[in-house]
Each structure stands twice: as C-alpha cells, then as structure tokens.
PDB file of C-alpha atoms in Angstrom:
ATOM      1  CA  UNK A   1      18.926  39.243  17.173  1.00 33.00           C
ATOM      2  CA  UNK A   2      19.486  36.564  16.595  1.00 35.00           C
ATOM      3  CA  UNK A   3      17.574  34.293  18.549  1.00 36.00           C
ATOM      4  CA  UNK A   4      14.940  35.493  16.173  1.00 34.00           C
ATOM      5  CA  UNK A   5      17.241  34.452  12.907  1.00 38.00           C
ATOM      6  CA  UNK A   6      17.564  30.921  13.768  1.00 36.00           C
ATOM      7  CA  UNK A   7      13.496  30.834  15.197  1.00 37.00           C
ATOM      8  CA  UNK A   8      13.048  31.981  11.482  1.00 36.00           C
ATOM      9  CA  UNK A   9      15.190  28.735   9.331  1.00 32.00           C
ATOM     10  CA  UNK A  10      13.613  26.712  11.558  1.00 30.00           C
ATOM     11  CA  UNK A  11      10.133  27.758  11.217  1.00 37.00           C
ATOM     12  CA  UNK A  12      11.377  27.877   7.116  1.00 36.00           C
ATOM     13  CA  UNK A  13      12.843  24.621   7.182  1.00 33.00           C
ATOM     14  CA  UNK A  14       9.216  23.465   8.897  1.00 34.00           C
ATOM     15  CA  UNK A  15       7.374  24.514   6.797  1.00 37.00           C
ATOM     16  CA  UNK A  16       9.431  23.890   3.809  1.00 38.00           C
ATOM     17  CA  UNK A  17       9.487  20.070   5.027  1.00 36.00           C
ATOM     18  CA  UNK A  18       5.694  19.769   5.184  1.00 38.00           C
ATOM     19  CA  UNK A  19       5.216  20.768   2.178  1.00 37.00           C
ATOM     20  CA  UNK A  20       7.380  18.339   0.827  1.00 36.00           C
ATOM     21  CA  UNK A  21       5.260  14.891   3.629  1.00 41.00           C
ATOM     22  CA  UNK A  22       2.339  16.775   2.866  1.00 47.00           C
ATOM     23  CA  UNK A  23       2.577  17.172  -1.576  1.00 73.00           C
ATOM     24  CA  UNK A  24      -0.466  15.097  -3.385  1.00 91.00           C
ATOM     25  CA  UNK A  25      -0.460  14.173  -5.799  1.00 96.00           C
ATOM     26  CA  UNK A  26      -1.532  15.100  -8.541  1.00 97.00           C
ATOM     27  CA  UNK A  27      -3.796  13.089 -11.080  1.00 98.00           C
ATOM     28  CA  UNK A  28      -3.508  13.125 -14.611  1.00 98.00           C
ATOM     29  CA  UNK A  29      -6.598  11.157 -16.202  1.00 97.00           C
ATOM     30  CA  UNK A  30      -7.826  10.513 -19.925  1.00 97.00           C
ATOM     31  CA  UNK A  31      -9.310   7.728 -22.689  1.00 96.00           C
ATOM     32  CA  UNK A  32      -8.201   7.458 -26.391  1.00 97.00           C
ATOM     33  CA  UNK A  33     -10.501   8.748 -28.855  1.00 93.00           C
ATOM     34  CA  UNK A  34     -13.639   8.376 -26.397  1.00 92.00           C
ATOM     35  CA  UNK A  35     -12.849   4.153 -25.868  1.00 93.00           C
ATOM     36  CA  UNK A  36     -13.174   2.685 -22.364  1.00 96.00           C
ATOM     37  CA  UNK A  37      -9.374   2.774 -22.347  1.00 98.00           C
ATOM     38  CA  UNK A  38      -7.122   0.400 -20.072  1.00 98.00           C
ATOM     39  CA  UNK A  39      -3.517   0.669 -19.512  1.00 98.00           C
ATOM     40  CA  UNK A  40      -1.953  -2.505 -19.128  1.00 98.00           C
ATOM     41  CA  UNK A  41       1.693  -1.065 -18.741  1.00 98.00           C
ATOM     42  CA  UNK A  42       4.068   1.925 -17.429  1.00 98.00           C
ATOM     43  CA  UNK A  43       8.296   2.772 -18.050  1.00 98.00           C
ATOM     44  CA  UNK A  44      10.634   4.929 -15.934  1.00 98.00           C
ATOM     45  CA  UNK A  45       9.999   7.471 -18.273  1.00 98.00           C
ATOM     46  CA  UNK A  46       6.033   7.664 -17.578  1.00 98.00           C
ATOM     47  CA  UNK A  47       4.835   6.525 -21.062  1.00 98.00           C
ATOM     48  CA  UNK A  48       1.881   4.422 -20.764  1.00 98.00           C
ATOM     49  CA  UNK A  49       0.157   1.040 -22.821  1.00 98.00           C
ATOM     50  CA  UNK A  50      -2.843  -0.210 -22.644  1.00 98.00           C
ATOM     51  CA  UNK A  51      -5.758  -1.200 -25.863  1.00 97.00           C
ATOM     52  CA  UNK A  52      -9.393  -0.371 -26.109  1.00 96.00           C
ATOM     53  CA  UNK A  53     -12.858  -1.562 -25.577  1.00 93.00           C
ATOM     54  CA  UNK A  54     -14.251  -1.694 -29.073  1.00 87.00           C
ATOM     55  CA  UNK A  55     -11.818  -0.746 -30.801  1.00 92.00           C
ATOM     56  CA  UNK A  56      -9.287  -2.866 -32.948  1.00 94.00           C
ATOM     57  CA  UNK A  57      -6.788  -0.865 -31.608  1.00 96.00           C
ATOM     58  CA  UNK A  58      -3.849  -0.163 -28.559  1.00 98.00           C
ATOM     59  CA  UNK A  59      -2.455   2.289 -27.676  1.00 98.00           C
ATOM     60  CA  UNK A  60       0.908   4.493 -26.175  1.00 98.00           C
ATOM     61  CA  UNK A  61       0.655   7.082 -24.517  1.00 98.00           C
ATOM     62  CA  UNK A  62       4.171   9.492 -24.145  1.00 98.00           C
ATOM     63  CA  UNK A  63       4.082  11.708 -21.018  1.00 97.00           C
ATOM     64  CA  UNK A  64       3.974  15.004 -23.287  1.00 97.00           C
ATOM     65  CA  UNK A  65       0.506  13.436 -23.459  1.00 98.00           C
ATOM     66  CA  UNK A  66       0.644  12.406 -27.144  1.00 98.00           C
ATOM     67  CA  UNK A  67      -1.066   9.264 -27.905  1.00 98.00           C
ATOM     68  CA  UNK A  68      -0.049   6.774 -30.370  1.00 98.00           C
ATOM     69  CA  UNK A  69      -2.398   3.671 -31.612  1.00 98.00           C
ATOM     70  CA  UNK A  70      -1.408   0.927 -33.748  1.00 98.00           C
ATOM     71  CA  UNK A  71      -2.667  -3.006 -34.449  1.00 97.00           C
ATOM     72  CA  UNK A  72      -1.289  -6.272 -36.255  1.00 97.00           C
ATOM     73  CA  UNK A  73      -2.644  -5.959 -40.092  1.00 94.00           C
ATOM     74  CA  UNK A  74      -6.146  -5.531 -39.006  1.00 94.00           C
ATOM     75  CA  UNK A  75      -6.365  -7.743 -35.490  1.00 96.00           C
ATOM     76  CA  UNK A  76      -7.873  -6.993 -32.331  1.00 97.00           C
ATOM     77  CA  UNK A  77      -4.142  -6.443 -30.849  1.00 98.00           C
ATOM     78  CA  UNK A  78      -3.831  -5.619 -26.967  1.00 98.00           C
ATOM     79  CA  UNK A  79      -0.248  -4.508 -25.775  1.00 98.00           C
ATOM     80  CA  UNK A  80       0.484  -6.202 -22.797  1.00 98.00           C
ATOM     81  CA  UNK A  81       3.703  -4.517 -21.457  1.00 98.00           C
ATOM     82  CA  UNK A  82       6.367  -1.842 -21.927  1.00 98.00           C
ATOM     83  CA  UNK A  83      10.428  -1.858 -20.963  1.00 98.00           C
ATOM     84  CA  UNK A  84      11.917   1.548 -21.013  1.00 98.00           C
ATOM     85  CA  UNK A  85      13.486   1.921 -25.143  1.00 98.00           C
ATOM     86  CA  UNK A  86      10.110   1.720 -25.351  1.00 98.00           C
ATOM     87  CA  UNK A  87       9.950  -1.888 -26.441  1.00 98.00           C
ATOM     88  CA  UNK A  88       6.191  -2.846 -26.292  1.00 98.00           C
ATOM     89  CA  UNK A  89       4.962  -6.742 -25.866  1.00 98.00           C
ATOM     90  CA  UNK A  90       1.445  -7.499 -26.860  1.00 98.00           C
ATOM     91  CA  UNK A  91      -0.498 -10.400 -29.408  1.00 98.00           C
ATOM     92  CA  UNK A  92      -3.197  -9.655 -32.080  1.00 98.00           C
ATOM     93  CA  UNK A  93      -5.700 -12.586 -32.212  1.00 96.00           C
ATOM     94  CA  UNK A  94      -6.822 -13.175 -35.921  1.00 94.00           C
ATOM     95  CA  UNK A  95      -8.896 -16.907 -37.752  1.00 91.00           C
ATOM     96  CA  UNK A  96      -6.108 -18.828 -36.662  1.00 90.00           C
ATOM     97  CA  UNK A  97      -5.675 -17.966 -32.643  1.00 93.00           C
ATOM     98  CA  UNK A  98      -2.991 -15.079 -31.422  1.00 96.00           C
ATOM     99  CA  UNK A  99       0.688 -14.303 -31.701  1.00 98.00           C
ATOM    100  CA  UNK A 100       2.171 -13.467 -29.951  1.00 98.00           C
ATOM    101  CA  UNK A 101       4.269  -8.997 -31.427  1.00 98.00           C
ATOM    102  CA  UNK A 102       6.968  -7.471 -30.257  1.00 98.00           C
ATOM    103  CA  UNK A 103       6.806  -3.128 -31.231  1.00 98.00           C
ATOM    104  CA  UNK A 104      10.144  -1.055 -31.093  1.00 98.00           C
ATOM    105  CA  UNK A 105      10.572   1.929 -30.080  1.00 95.00           C
ATOM    106  CA  UNK A 106      11.156   3.023 -34.022  1.00 96.00           C
ATOM    107  CA  UNK A 107       7.378   1.367 -34.560  1.00 97.00           C
ATOM    108  CA  UNK A 108       8.377  -1.684 -36.153  1.00 98.00           C
ATOM    109  CA  UNK A 109       6.722  -4.121 -35.423  1.00 98.00           C
ATOM    110  CA  UNK A 110       7.889  -7.832 -35.239  1.00 98.00           C
ATOM    111  CA  UNK A 111       5.341 -11.510 -34.879  1.00 98.00           C
ATOM    112  CA  UNK A 112       6.333 -14.588 -33.252  1.00 98.00           C
ATOM    113  CA  UNK A 113       4.780 -17.545 -32.408  1.00 98.00           C
ATOM    114  CA  UNK A 114       5.487 -20.636 -29.704  1.00 98.00           C
ATOM    115  CA  UNK A 115       7.404 -22.863 -32.658  1.00 97.00           C
ATOM    116  CA  UNK A 116       4.492 -25.584 -32.749  1.00 94.00           C
ATOM    117  CA  UNK A 117       3.057 -24.156 -29.824  1.00 94.00           C
ATOM    118  CA  UNK A 118      -0.254 -22.437 -30.140  1.00 95.00           C
ATOM    119  CA  UNK A 119      -1.885 -19.358 -28.963  1.00 97.00           C
ATOM    120  CA  UNK A 120       0.771 -17.385 -28.104  1.00 98.00           C
ATOM    121  CA  UNK A 121       0.337 -14.615 -25.240  1.00 98.00           C
ATOM    122  CA  UNK A 122       3.045 -12.847 -24.046  1.00 98.00           C
ATOM    123  CA  UNK A 123       3.005 -11.409 -20.434  1.00 98.00           C
ATOM    124  CA  UNK A 124       6.213  -8.973 -19.588  1.00 98.00           C
ATOM    125  CA  UNK A 125       9.552  -7.644 -20.963  1.00 98.00           C
ATOM    126  CA  UNK A 126      12.458  -6.504 -19.303  1.00 98.00           C
ATOM    127  CA  UNK A 127      15.407  -3.500 -20.358  1.00 98.00           C
ATOM    128  CA  UNK A 128      17.165  -6.722 -21.827  1.00 98.00           C
ATOM    129  CA  UNK A 129      14.527  -6.924 -24.421  1.00 98.00           C
ATOM    130  CA  UNK A 130      13.676 -10.532 -23.667  1.00 98.00           C
ATOM    131  CA  UNK A 131       9.606 -11.598 -23.266  1.00 98.00           C
ATOM    132  CA  UNK A 132       7.849 -13.803 -20.985  1.00 98.00           C
ATOM    133  CA  UNK A 133       5.066 -15.088 -21.911  1.00 98.00           C
ATOM    134  CA  UNK A 134       2.763 -18.643 -22.117  1.00 98.00           C
ATOM    135  CA  UNK A 135       1.053 -20.848 -24.639  1.00 98.00           C
ATOM    136  CA  UNK A 136      -1.375 -23.823 -25.276  1.00 97.00           C
ATOM    137  CA  UNK A 137      -3.785 -22.306 -23.646  1.00 95.00           C
ATOM    138  CA  UNK A 138      -1.675 -21.274 -20.864  1.00 96.00           C
ATOM    139  CA  UNK A 139       0.030 -25.138 -20.348  1.00 97.00           C
ATOM    140  CA  UNK A 140       3.349 -24.355 -20.487  1.00 98.00           C
ATOM    141  CA  UNK A 141       5.711 -21.342 -20.763  1.00 98.00           C
ATOM    142  CA  UNK A 142       8.224 -19.316 -23.155  1.00 98.00           C
ATOM    143  CA  UNK A 143      11.082 -16.986 -23.012  1.00 98.00           C
ATOM    144  CA  UNK A 144      11.680 -15.107 -26.281  1.00 98.00           C
ATOM    145  CA  UNK A 145      14.860 -13.720 -26.113  1.00 98.00           C
ATOM    146  CA  UNK A 146      16.431 -10.386 -27.347  1.00 97.00           C
ATOM    147  CA  UNK A 147      17.230 -12.255 -30.890  1.00 97.00           C
ATOM    148  CA  UNK A 148      14.233 -13.961 -31.136  1.00 98.00           C
ATOM    149  CA  UNK A 149      15.617 -17.652 -29.278  1.00 98.00           C
ATOM    150  CA  UNK A 150      12.348 -18.497 -28.048  1.00 98.00           C
ATOM    151  CA  UNK A 151      13.153 -21.506 -24.744  1.00 98.00           C
ATOM    152  CA  UNK A 152       9.546 -22.725 -24.043  1.00 98.00           C
ATOM    153  CA  UNK A 153       9.907 -23.258 -20.284  1.00 98.00           C
ATOM    154  CA  UNK A 154       7.626 -26.564 -17.980  1.00 97.00           C
ATOM    155  CA  UNK A 155       5.852 -25.408 -14.820  1.00 97.00           C
ATOM    156  CA  UNK A 156       3.805 -28.664 -13.716  1.00 95.00           C
ATOM    157  CA  UNK A 157       0.164 -27.182 -13.429  1.00 97.00           C
ATOM    158  CA  UNK A 158       1.727 -24.604 -14.519  1.00 97.00           C
ATOM    159  CA  UNK A 159      -1.465 -20.986 -13.789  1.00 97.00           C
ATOM    160  CA  UNK A 160       0.813 -17.801 -15.425  1.00 97.00           C
ATOM    161  CA  UNK A 161       3.215 -16.187 -16.025  1.00 98.00           C
ATOM    162  CA  UNK A 162       3.189 -13.046 -15.148  1.00 98.00           C
ATOM    163  CA  UNK A 163       7.282 -10.684 -14.592  1.00 98.00           C
ATOM    164  CA  UNK A 164      10.357 -10.996 -16.187  1.00 98.00           C
ATOM    165  CA  UNK A 165      13.317  -8.469 -14.138  1.00 98.00           C
ATOM    166  CA  UNK A 166      16.544  -7.487 -16.120  1.00 98.00           C
ATOM    167  CA  UNK A 167      18.085 -10.527 -14.962  1.00 98.00           C
ATOM    168  CA  UNK A 168      15.662 -12.342 -16.424  1.00 98.00           C
ATOM    169  CA  UNK A 169      14.601 -14.647 -12.895  1.00 98.00           C
ATOM    170  CA  UNK A 170      10.724 -15.209 -13.940  1.00 98.00           C
ATOM    171  CA  UNK A 171       7.633 -15.163 -11.148  1.00 98.00           C
ATOM    172  CA  UNK A 172       4.873 -16.893 -11.553  1.00 98.00           C
ATOM    173  CA  UNK A 173       1.307 -19.424 -10.120  1.00 98.00           C
ATOM    174  CA  UNK A 174       1.136 -22.861 -10.333  1.00 98.00           C
ATOM    175  CA  UNK A 175      -1.624 -25.332  -8.944  1.00 97.00           C
ATOM    176  CA  UNK A 176      -5.177 -26.153  -8.577  1.00 95.00           C
ATOM    177  CA  UNK A 177      -8.354 -24.316  -6.859  1.00 92.00           C
ATOM    178  CA  UNK A 178      -8.625 -28.669  -4.995  1.00 92.00           C
ATOM    179  CA  UNK A 179      -5.077 -28.543  -4.568  1.00 92.00           C
ATOM    180  CA  UNK A 180      -4.257 -25.253  -3.705  1.00 96.00           C
ATOM    181  CA  UNK A 181      -2.460 -22.667  -5.666  1.00 97.00           C
ATOM    182  CA  UNK A 182       1.824 -21.658  -5.153  1.00 98.00           C
ATOM    183  CA  UNK A 183       4.254 -18.830  -5.989  1.00 98.00           C
ATOM    184  CA  UNK A 184       7.093 -19.519  -8.091  1.00 98.00           C
ATOM    185  CA  UNK A 185      10.807 -18.712  -8.434  1.00 98.00           C
ATOM    186  CA  UNK A 186      13.111 -19.820 -12.238  1.00 98.00           C
ATOM    187  CA  UNK A 187      15.805 -17.954 -11.982  1.00 98.00           C
ATOM    188  CA  UNK A 188      17.792 -17.553 -15.654  1.00 96.00           C
ATOM    189  CA  UNK A 189      19.600 -20.563 -15.295  1.00 97.00           C
ATOM    190  CA  UNK A 190      16.740 -22.322 -14.752  1.00 97.00           C
ATOM    191  CA  UNK A 191      16.382 -23.581 -11.364  1.00 98.00           C
ATOM    192  CA  UNK A 192      12.613 -23.712 -10.310  1.00 98.00           C
ATOM    193  CA  UNK A 193      11.613 -22.679  -6.161  1.00 98.00           C
ATOM    194  CA  UNK A 194       8.278 -22.532  -5.150  1.00 98.00           C
ATOM    195  CA  UNK A 195       7.129 -20.064  -3.172  1.00 98.00           C
ATOM    196  CA  UNK A 196       4.615 -20.697  -0.055  1.00 98.00           C
ATOM    197  CA  UNK A 197       3.538 -18.800   2.930  1.00 98.00           C
ATOM    198  CA  UNK A 198       2.960 -20.229   6.134  1.00 97.00           C
ATOM    199  CA  UNK A 199      -0.137 -21.248   6.875  1.00 95.00           C
ATOM    200  CA  UNK A 200      -1.622 -20.417   3.315  1.00 97.00           C
ATOM    201  CA  UNK A 201      -4.113 -22.311   1.135  1.00 96.00           C
ATOM    202  CA  UNK A 202      -2.757 -20.483  -1.731  1.00 97.00           C
ATOM    203  CA  UNK A 203       0.130 -18.390  -3.317  1.00 98.00           C
ATOM    204  CA  UNK A 204       0.010 -16.024  -5.288  1.00 98.00           C
ATOM    205  CA  UNK A 205       3.569 -14.268  -7.316  1.00 98.00           C
ATOM    206  CA  UNK A 206       2.518 -11.172  -9.282  1.00 98.00           C
ATOM    207  CA  UNK A 207       5.574  -9.499  -8.979  1.00 98.00           C
ATOM    208  CA  UNK A 208       9.971  -8.884  -9.367  1.00 98.00           C
ATOM    209  CA  UNK A 209      12.255  -6.593  -9.086  1.00 98.00           C
ATOM    210  CA  UNK A 210      15.945  -5.839 -10.134  1.00 98.00           C
ATOM    211  CA  UNK A 211      16.931  -6.852  -6.762  1.00 97.00           C
ATOM    212  CA  UNK A 212      15.262 -10.817  -6.653  1.00 98.00           C
ATOM    213  CA  UNK A 213      12.680  -9.204  -4.039  1.00 98.00           C
ATOM    214  CA  UNK A 214       8.823 -10.513  -4.901  1.00 98.00           C
ATOM    215  CA  UNK A 215       5.308 -10.158  -4.329  1.00 98.00           C
ATOM    216  CA  UNK A 216       1.534 -11.404  -4.607  1.00 98.00           C
ATOM    217  CA  UNK A 217      -1.108 -12.876  -2.804  1.00 98.00           C
ATOM    218  CA  UNK A 218      -2.478 -15.283  -0.658  1.00 98.00           C
ATOM    219  CA  UNK A 219      -5.576 -17.014   0.667  1.00 96.00           C
ATOM    220  CA  UNK A 220      -6.532 -18.423   4.027  1.00 95.00           C
ATOM    221  CA  UNK A 221      -8.766 -20.802   4.565  1.00 92.00           C
ATOM    222  CA  UNK A 222     -11.172 -18.769   5.874  1.00 92.00           C
ATOM    223  CA  UNK A 223     -10.939 -16.833   2.652  1.00 90.00           C
ATOM    224  CA  UNK A 224      -9.331 -13.959   3.718  1.00 93.00           C
ATOM    225  CA  UNK A 225      -6.317 -12.716   1.107  1.00 95.00           C
ATOM    226  CA  UNK A 226      -3.816 -10.745   2.071  1.00 97.00           C
ATOM    227  CA  UNK A 227      -0.540  -9.143   0.750  1.00 98.00           C
ATOM    228  CA  UNK A 228       3.309 -10.655   1.434  1.00 98.00           C
ATOM    229  CA  UNK A 229       6.222  -9.620  -0.331  1.00 98.00           C
ATOM    230  CA  UNK A 230       9.681 -12.500  -0.549  1.00 98.00           C
ATOM    231  CA  UNK A 231      12.662 -10.675   0.056  1.00 98.00           C
ATOM    232  CA  UNK A 232      16.071 -11.962  -2.281  1.00 97.00           C
ATOM    233  CA  UNK A 233      17.357 -14.036   1.146  1.00 97.00           C
ATOM    234  CA  UNK A 234      13.717 -16.160   0.784  1.00 97.00           C
ATOM    235  CA  UNK A 235      12.048 -14.138   3.932  1.00 98.00           C
ATOM    236  CA  UNK A 236       8.235 -13.556   3.779  1.00 98.00           C
ATOM    237  CA  UNK A 237       7.035 -10.071   4.855  1.00 98.00           C
ATOM    238  CA  UNK A 238       2.953 -10.147   4.808  1.00 98.00           C
ATOM    239  CA  UNK A 239       0.765  -7.132   5.165  1.00 98.00           C
ATOM    240  CA  UNK A 240      -2.816  -5.898   5.147  1.00 97.00           C
ATOM    241  CA  UNK A 241      -4.543  -2.892   4.448  1.00 96.00           C
ATOM    242  CA  UNK A 242      -6.339  -0.663   6.846  1.00 93.00           C
ATOM    243  CA  UNK A 243      -9.894  -0.501   5.390  1.00 91.00           C
ATOM    244  CA  UNK A 244      -9.118  -2.592   2.074  1.00 94.00           C
ATOM    245  CA  UNK A 245      -7.852  -5.956   1.205  1.00 95.00           C
ATOM    246  CA  UNK A 246      -4.167  -5.272  -1.320  1.00 97.00           C
ATOM    247  CA  UNK A 247      -4.027  -7.183  -4.424  1.00 97.00           C
ATOM    248  CA  UNK A 248      -0.446  -6.212  -4.597  1.00 98.00           C
ATOM    249  CA  UNK A 249       0.915  -6.551  -8.758  1.00 98.00           C
ATOM    250  CA  UNK A 250       3.396  -4.124  -9.550  1.00 98.00           C
ATOM    251  CA  UNK A 251       6.795  -3.821  -7.478  1.00 98.00           C
ATOM    252  CA  UNK A 252       9.084  -0.787  -8.867  1.00 98.00           C
ATOM    253  CA  UNK A 253      12.729  -0.453  -8.438  1.00 96.00           C
ATOM    254  CA  UNK A 254      12.971   0.797  -4.442  1.00 97.00           C
ATOM    255  CA  UNK A 255      10.750  -1.681  -3.467  1.00 97.00           C
ATOM    256  CA  UNK A 256       7.496   0.593  -3.698  1.00 98.00           C
ATOM    257  CA  UNK A 257       4.476  -1.685  -3.863  1.00 98.00           C
ATOM    258  CA  UNK A 258       1.139  -1.205  -6.280  1.00 98.00           C
ATOM    259  CA  UNK A 259      -2.198  -2.994  -7.042  1.00 98.00           C
ATOM    260  CA  UNK A 260      -5.142  -2.537  -6.460  1.00 97.00           C
ATOM    261  CA  UNK A 261      -7.600  -2.889  -3.524  1.00 96.00           C
ATOM    262  CA  UNK A 262     -11.130  -4.173  -2.446  1.00 93.00           C
ATOM    263  CA  UNK A 263     -13.049  -3.013   0.209  1.00 86.00           C
ATOM    264  CA  UNK A 264     -16.748  -3.977   1.560  1.00 65.00           C
ATOM    265  CA  UNK A 265     -20.327  -2.339  -0.412  1.00 50.00           C
ATOM    266  CA  UNK A 266     -20.003  -0.193   2.688  1.00 44.00           C
ATOM    267  CA  UNK A 267     -17.284   2.087   1.142  1.00 45.00           C
ATOM    268  CA  UNK A 268     -19.541   2.395  -2.004  1.00 43.00           C
ATOM    269  CA  UNK A 269     -19.091   4.626  -4.586  1.00 46.00           C
ATOM    270  CA  UNK A 270     -14.914   3.505  -4.218  1.00 52.00           C
ATOM    271  CA  UNK A 271     -15.979   0.192  -4.766  1.00 76.00           C
ATOM    272  CA  UNK A 272     -11.690  -0.782  -4.482  1.00 89.00           C
ATOM    273  CA  UNK A 273      -9.016   1.591  -4.428  1.00 95.00           C
ATOM    274  CA  UNK A 274      -5.493   2.099  -4.703  1.00 97.00           C
ATOM    275  CA  UNK A 275      -3.121   1.350  -1.909  1.00 98.00           C
ATOM    276  CA  UNK A 276       1.531   2.008  -1.835  1.00 98.00           C
ATOM    277  CA  UNK A 277       2.734  -0.218   0.022  1.00 98.00           C
ATOM    278  CA  UNK A 278       6.458   1.828   0.100  1.00 98.00           C
ATOM    279  CA  UNK A 279      10.052  -0.263   0.866  1.00 97.00           C
ATOM    280  CA  UNK A 280       9.765   0.957   4.672  1.00 97.00           C
ATOM    281  CA  UNK A 281       5.931  -0.613   5.170  1.00 98.00           C
ATOM    282  CA  UNK A 282       3.026   2.400   4.768  1.00 98.00           C
ATOM    283  CA  UNK A 283       1.093   1.662   3.286  1.00 98.00           C
ATOM    284  CA  UNK A 284      -0.903   4.954   1.807  1.00 97.00           C
ATOM    285  CA  UNK A 285      -4.281   4.443   0.063  1.00 96.00           C
ATOM    286  CA  UNK A 286      -5.776   6.507  -2.682  1.00 96.00           C
ATOM    287  CA  UNK A 287      -8.469   7.145  -5.412  1.00 94.00           C
ATOM    288  CA  UNK A 288      -9.182   8.674  -8.561  1.00 96.00           C
ATOM    289  CA  UNK A 289     -11.732  11.518  -8.254  1.00 93.00           C
ATOM    290  CA  UNK A 290     -14.836  11.335  -9.748  1.00 88.00           C
ATOM    291  CA  UNK A 291     -14.106   7.084 -10.455  1.00 90.00           C
ATOM    292  CA  UNK A 292     -16.285   4.523  -8.661  1.00 86.00           C
ATOM    293  CA  UNK A 293     -13.691   1.963  -8.542  1.00 93.00           C
ATOM    294  CA  UNK A 294      -9.581   2.236  -9.311  1.00 96.00           C
ATOM    295  CA  UNK A 295      -7.696  -0.497 -10.855  1.00 97.00           C
ATOM    296  CA  UNK A 296      -4.010   0.707 -10.508  1.00 98.00           C
ATOM    297  CA  UNK A 297      -1.884  -1.460 -13.179  1.00 98.00           C
ATOM    298  CA  UNK A 298       2.158  -0.667 -12.763  1.00 98.00           C
ATOM    299  CA  UNK A 299       4.123   0.708 -10.367  1.00 98.00           C
ATOM    300  CA  UNK A 300       7.634   3.379 -11.985  1.00 98.00           C
ATOM    301  CA  UNK A 301      10.856   3.956 -10.053  1.00 97.00           C
ATOM    302  CA  UNK A 302       9.462   7.030  -9.574  1.00 97.00           C
ATOM    303  CA  UNK A 303       6.545   6.011  -7.727  1.00 98.00           C
ATOM    304  CA  UNK A 304       4.374   7.534 -10.857  1.00 98.00           C
ATOM    305  CA  UNK A 305       0.888   4.841 -10.925  1.00 98.00           C
ATOM    306  CA  UNK A 306      -0.490   4.130 -13.420  1.00 98.00           C
ATOM    307  CA  UNK A 307      -4.307   2.427 -13.937  1.00 98.00           C
ATOM    308  CA  UNK A 308      -7.359   2.615 -14.993  1.00 98.00           C
ATOM    309  CA  UNK A 309     -10.374   3.379 -13.112  1.00 97.00           C
ATOM    310  CA  UNK A 310     -14.468   3.740 -13.808  1.00 95.00           C
ATOM    311  CA  UNK A 311     -15.519   7.470 -14.194  1.00 93.00           C
ATOM    312  CA  UNK A 312     -18.490   7.578 -11.261  1.00 89.00           C
ATOM    313  CA  UNK A 313     -20.480  10.599 -13.568  1.00 89.00           C
ATOM    314  CA  UNK A 314     -20.413   9.009 -16.682  1.00 90.00           C
ATOM    315  CA  UNK A 315     -19.200   5.326 -16.555  1.00 90.00           C
ATOM    316  CA  UNK A 316     -16.245   5.147 -19.002  1.00 94.00           C
ATOM    317  CA  UNK A 317     -13.561   3.455 -18.073  1.00 97.00           C
ATOM    318  CA  UNK A 318     -10.535   6.438 -18.320  1.00 97.00           C
ATOM    319  CA  UNK A 319      -6.270   5.541 -17.980  1.00 98.00           C
ATOM    320  CA  UNK A 320      -4.993   7.432 -14.636  1.00 98.00           C
ATOM    321  CA  UNK A 321      -1.408   8.531 -14.168  1.00 98.00           C
ATOM    322  CA  UNK A 322      -0.385   9.312 -11.042  1.00 98.00           C
ATOM    323  CA  UNK A 323       2.448  11.503  -9.775  1.00 98.00           C
ATOM    324  CA  UNK A 324       3.738  11.230  -5.779  1.00 96.00           C
TER     325      UNK A 324
END
C-alpha cells in the first residue's frame, strides 16, 4: 500500500513538472484601428508602446488590453521606449525637425530639444526616468536627467546609442564600414570602454541589464554573424541559434536575451523568427502562429516578449505579446 502511494505521488509530481517544463507559451496579438502596428518597447507590467504606419499617433497598450493613442501637437509622433513607471520617451517631427518628448504616466507630455543641437532623438529610458538619445543626425549623444537637465557626450565616430540601465550605464556602437564597427560601454562617471569580440570585423552592442551584462551581435570577415554576451567583468561568451542567425536586441534583469533570428529561403514562409536565450545559455526559437515574419523587440523580467509580426494571411504588420 505504501509503495503504491509513493508511486502515485511520484507519478503526480512527474505530471506536474512535465506540465511546467512543456507548458506552451500564449500569444496575444493586436493592431491599432486596423493600421500596421509596430512595437518599440515593453515594461515590467506588460505595457507595450509603439506606433502605426499611416497614422501620426503612437500607442500605449496596458495589460488589460486598453489601447491609448497620443501625439504631440498633431505632429508625427514615435514612441520609442517605456519604463516601469509608465513614462514613455520618443520623438516627434514637425517643420523644424525632430524633437524629444517625455510622456508621464498621467498622460502629461513635455517636449525638449538638446541645446544648440538639431534632430533630438531619444532611444531609451531607464527606471529612474533618465533618457538616452542622440542629436545632430546621431553625430553626438545626450542624457536627460529626471529633472530635465541635458548632458551632451561624444563617442568618436558615433554610429548609435541603444540602451541605458538603471545605474546610468550606456551601450552603443561607433566606427564605420571602412574601419570596422565597435561596441562601447559608457559608465555613469563618463568612462568609455570599447567592446570587440576577438577576431570580429564588426561588433554591435545593443542592450545592457542592471547588473552590467551587455549583449549584441558581431560579424566576421566571412560575413557570418553571431550573438555575444559580455559579463560585467568583461568575459565574452558567443552564441548561435540552431536554425537561424541571431540579432540580440534586449536583455532582462535575469540575463535572458531576445531578438529576431534570420533564416534562409529554404525555411519560407518564416523568413525571420524570434529567439530567447535563457540565463543558462539554452536557445529557444519561436514564431507567432500565422506569422511570416516575427520581430521580437523587448523581453521583461517575467520573460514576456513583445514585438511585431507580419500576418501571413493579410500581409499586415501586427503586434504580439508572448507570455511563457
């Protein structure tokens, strides 16, 4: 009797753990008013931000499905990033160029420009409310404090500034096709460190977590591309997915990485899919059902991934949330 009871308990435990391991993710897909819908950011509450093709407005979608659209003074408005407080950073375009904006959680919008600079383009916002961006056609970079103070900084041959963590550390890319691209880390005290995968022709740093781990992509002289993870101590780990070429774009507080993954023509209709690299290094490939192109943009601390995809049936671009 005791042996049967133990066997029953073991069988029940195996069933429960098998259900946990094999549980399938759920997908929520949506668009805004029938427009092609592109995702640009996700926060820890599963609130998504983005913009629409054919509309001047951007959108915010909360976890309950409520969608709010907004613009700055009727101008073409692109929401770029959102933090856990619900603050949204982005830029808008009018007859005088591009200007930055910060939308507070209550919907109040404050616009700003880099002093003596043109084309202000925010690219990220951290949970302190600090905004990272570039200006003058991305020849120079800036930080905007939560109080509104703007600090300019330069990286030689700046190509892009991509992400900022809660400590104020920044990552991006500098260089050129002729001389090679290099990732960089700028810490809160202004110290700049180059990031190069040994032997790579190009290295692009795209995201940083609060622990200081950095991810991105590198390309060898033969044209092959791969992903990398740089630990806070500078140790580099390279990685690939089994069936596709990874393009890491986001890393969460646990060290999970997500991004799009390009595959060959032989895998049509899925010309690009998504990937998630777990903190332990395992790679999961995925695609949105009925999606011919899956483009993950962000992964939050709960492992929820947001992005957009091309609907195989209609050909329109729609947004998705993937919940593990």
